[in-house]
PDB file of C-alpha atoms in Angstrom:
ATOM      1  CA  VAL A 604      17.627  17.021 -14.238  1.00  0.00           C
ATOM      2  CA  VAL A 605      17.474  14.864 -17.347  1.00  0.00           C
ATOM      3  CA  GLU A 606      15.602  16.339 -20.303  1.00  0.00           C
ATOM      4  CA  GLN A 607      12.829  14.161 -21.709  1.00  0.00           C
ATOM      5  CA  ARG A 608      13.487  12.867 -25.202  1.00  0.00           C
ATOM      6  CA  LYS A 609      11.207  10.993 -27.559  1.00  0.00           C
ATOM      7  CA  ASN A 610      11.749   7.204 -27.628  1.00  0.00           C
ATOM      8  CA  SER A 611      13.877   7.206 -24.482  1.00  0.00           C
ATOM      9  CA  PHE A 612      13.490   6.006 -20.916  1.00  0.00           C
ATOM     10  CA  GLU A 613      14.811   6.704 -17.444  1.00  0.00           C
ATOM     11  CA  ILE A 614      15.726   4.423 -14.577  1.00  0.00           C
ATOM     12  CA  PHE A 615      14.555   5.413 -11.112  1.00  0.00           C
ATOM     13  CA  GLY A 616      16.193   4.212  -7.916  1.00  0.00           C
ATOM     14  CA  LEU A 617      13.863   3.254  -5.075  1.00  0.00           C
ATOM     15  CA  ASP A 618      15.240   3.152  -1.530  1.00  0.00           C
ATOM     16  CA  PHE A 619      13.399   0.922   0.927  1.00  0.00           C
ATOM     17  CA  VAL A 620      13.812  -0.119   4.528  1.00  0.00           C
ATOM     18  CA  VAL A 621      12.317  -3.232   6.111  1.00  0.00           C
ATOM     19  CA  ASP A 622      11.116  -2.942   9.714  1.00  0.00           C
ATOM     20  CA  GLU A 623      11.234  -5.582  12.443  1.00  0.00           C
ATOM     21  CA  LYS A 624       7.795  -6.904  11.396  1.00  0.00           C
ATOM     22  CA  GLY A 625       8.919  -7.376   7.798  1.00  0.00           C
ATOM     23  CA  ALA A 626       6.941  -4.393   6.471  1.00  0.00           C
ATOM     24  CA  MET A 627       8.651  -2.524   3.649  1.00  0.00           C
ATOM     25  CA  TRP A 628       8.746   1.280   3.703  1.00  0.00           C
ATOM     26  CA  LEU A 629       9.659   3.505   0.758  1.00  0.00           C
ATOM     27  CA  LEU A 630      12.267   6.058   1.839  1.00  0.00           C
ATOM     28  CA  GLU A 631      12.882   7.934  -1.387  1.00  0.00           C
ATOM     29  CA  VAL A 632      12.821   7.798  -5.174  1.00  0.00           C
ATOM     30  CA  ASN A 633      15.931   8.922  -7.063  1.00  0.00           C
ATOM     31  CA  SER A 634      15.911  10.004 -10.684  1.00  0.00           C
ATOM     32  CA  SER A 635      19.046   8.909 -12.550  1.00  0.00           C
ATOM     33  CA  PRO A 636      20.505   6.823  -9.705  1.00  0.00           C
ATOM     34  CA  SER A 637      24.186   5.965  -9.615  1.00  0.00           C
ATOM     35  CA  MET A 638      24.972   2.619 -11.207  1.00  0.00           C
ATOM     36  CA  GLU A 639      28.451   2.661  -9.668  1.00  0.00           C
ATOM     37  CA  HIS A 640      29.814  -0.713  -8.566  1.00  0.00           C
ATOM     38  CA  SER A 641      30.876   0.261  -5.040  1.00  0.00           C
ATOM     39  CA  THR A 642      30.557  -3.195  -3.409  1.00  0.00           C
ATOM     40  CA  PRO A 643      30.293  -6.808  -4.605  1.00  0.00           C
ATOM     41  CA  ILE A 644      26.547  -6.640  -3.892  1.00  0.00           C
ATOM     42  CA  THR A 645      25.960  -3.449  -5.901  1.00  0.00           C
ATOM     43  CA  THR A 646      28.094  -4.862  -8.704  1.00  0.00           C
ATOM     44  CA  LYS A 647      25.740  -7.837  -9.030  1.00  0.00           C
ATOM     45  CA  LEU A 648      22.592  -5.714  -8.576  1.00  0.00           C
ATOM     46  CA  CYS A 649      23.617  -3.132 -11.184  1.00  0.00           C
ATOM     47  CA  GLU A 650      24.551  -5.823 -13.699  1.00  0.00           C
ATOM     48  CA  ASP A 651      21.198  -7.572 -13.134  1.00  0.00           C
ATOM     49  CA  VAL A 652      19.237  -4.314 -13.476  1.00  0.00           C
ATOM     50  CA  LEU A 653      20.905  -3.454 -16.770  1.00  0.00           C
ATOM     51  CA  GLU A 654      20.429  -6.985 -18.117  1.00  0.00           C
ATOM     52  CA  ASP A 655      16.743  -7.000 -17.151  1.00  0.00           C
ATOM     53  CA  LEU A 656      16.290  -3.503 -18.585  1.00  0.00           C
ATOM     54  CA  ALA A 657      17.647  -4.683 -21.925  1.00  0.00           C
ATOM     55  CA  LYS A 658      15.251  -7.656 -21.849  1.00  0.00           C
ATOM     56  CA  VAL A 659      12.267  -5.376 -21.235  1.00  0.00           C
ATOM     57  CA  ILE A 660      13.291  -2.886 -23.919  1.00  0.00           C
ATOM     58  CA  VAL A 661      14.101  -5.470 -26.567  1.00  0.00           C
ATOM     59  CA  ASP A 662      11.646  -8.113 -25.303  1.00  0.00           C
ATOM     60  CA  VAL A 663      13.986 -10.938 -26.304  1.00  0.00           C
ATOM     61  CA  PRO A 664      12.009 -13.791 -27.937  1.00  0.00           C
ATOM     62  CA  ALA A 665      13.852 -16.426 -25.874  1.00  0.00           C
ATOM     63  CA  GLU A 666      12.827 -14.654 -22.666  1.00  0.00           C
ATOM     64  CA  ARG A 667       9.189 -14.465 -23.847  1.00  0.00           C
ATOM     65  CA  GLU A 668       9.265 -18.180 -24.554  1.00  0.00           C
ATOM     66  CA  LYS A 669      10.692 -18.942 -21.088  1.00  0.00           C
ATOM     67  CA  ARG A 670       7.877 -17.055 -19.371  1.00  0.00           C
ATOM     68  CA  GLY A 671       5.254 -18.383 -21.791  1.00  0.00           C
ATOM     69  CA  THR A 672       3.923 -15.019 -22.968  1.00  0.00           C
ATOM     70  CA  LYS A 673       3.408 -13.296 -26.273  1.00  0.00           C
ATOM     71  CA  ASN A 674       4.488  -9.757 -27.121  1.00  0.00           C
ATOM     72  CA  ASP A 675       1.719  -8.236 -25.011  1.00  0.00           C
ATOM     73  CA  THR A 676       3.212  -8.654 -21.525  1.00  0.00           C
ATOM     74  CA  TYR A 677       6.562  -8.219 -19.866  1.00  0.00           C
ATOM     75  CA  PRO A 678       7.967  -9.861 -16.753  1.00  0.00           C
ATOM     76  CA  PHE A 679       6.632  -8.327 -13.560  1.00  0.00           C
ATOM     77  CA  GLY A 680       3.259  -7.617 -15.199  1.00  0.00           C
ATOM     78  CA  TYR A 681       4.057  -4.528 -17.258  1.00  0.00           C
ATOM     79  CA  ALA A 682       1.742  -4.265 -20.265  1.00  0.00           C
ATOM     80  CA  THR A 683       2.587  -2.950 -23.698  1.00  0.00           C
ATOM     81  CA  GLY A 684       0.563  -0.690 -25.917  1.00  0.00           C
ATOM     82  CA  GLY A 685      -1.008   1.951 -23.776  1.00  0.00           C
ATOM     83  CA  GLY A 686      -1.214   2.825 -20.142  1.00  0.00           C
ATOM     84  CA  GLY A 687       1.306   0.337 -18.814  1.00  0.00           C
ATOM     85  CA  GLY A 688       1.736   1.653 -15.318  1.00  0.00           C
ATOM     86  CA  ILE A 689       3.113   0.239 -12.140  1.00  0.00           C
ATOM     87  CA  PRO A 690       1.856  -3.134 -10.974  1.00  0.00           C
ATOM     88  CA  PRO A 691       0.063  -3.164  -7.617  1.00  0.00           C
ATOM     89  CA  ALA A 692       2.207  -3.665  -4.532  1.00  0.00           C
ATOM     90  CA  PRO A 693       2.026  -7.117  -2.970  1.00  0.00           C
ATOM     91  CA  LEU A 694       0.076  -7.396   0.264  1.00  0.00           C
TER      92      LEU A 694
END
């Protein structure tokens, strides 16, 4: 278990399966998931996750400009300054 520290964050790994009708089911949530590059696919996914994480943490001005937002919103709908929270799941 990772101890909570002020001004820090944690990445969670979410495992999903998609059924024959295209419905997505959450299998499990992992705290501190492995970011090991075990296949070409996981190599690309892990690199993308870490790059996007840095963009959210730093909120790079160039990225804000690309998405046409100010400092008050992040990609994927996460809000700053307060509750934040998880965006609603798509229908």
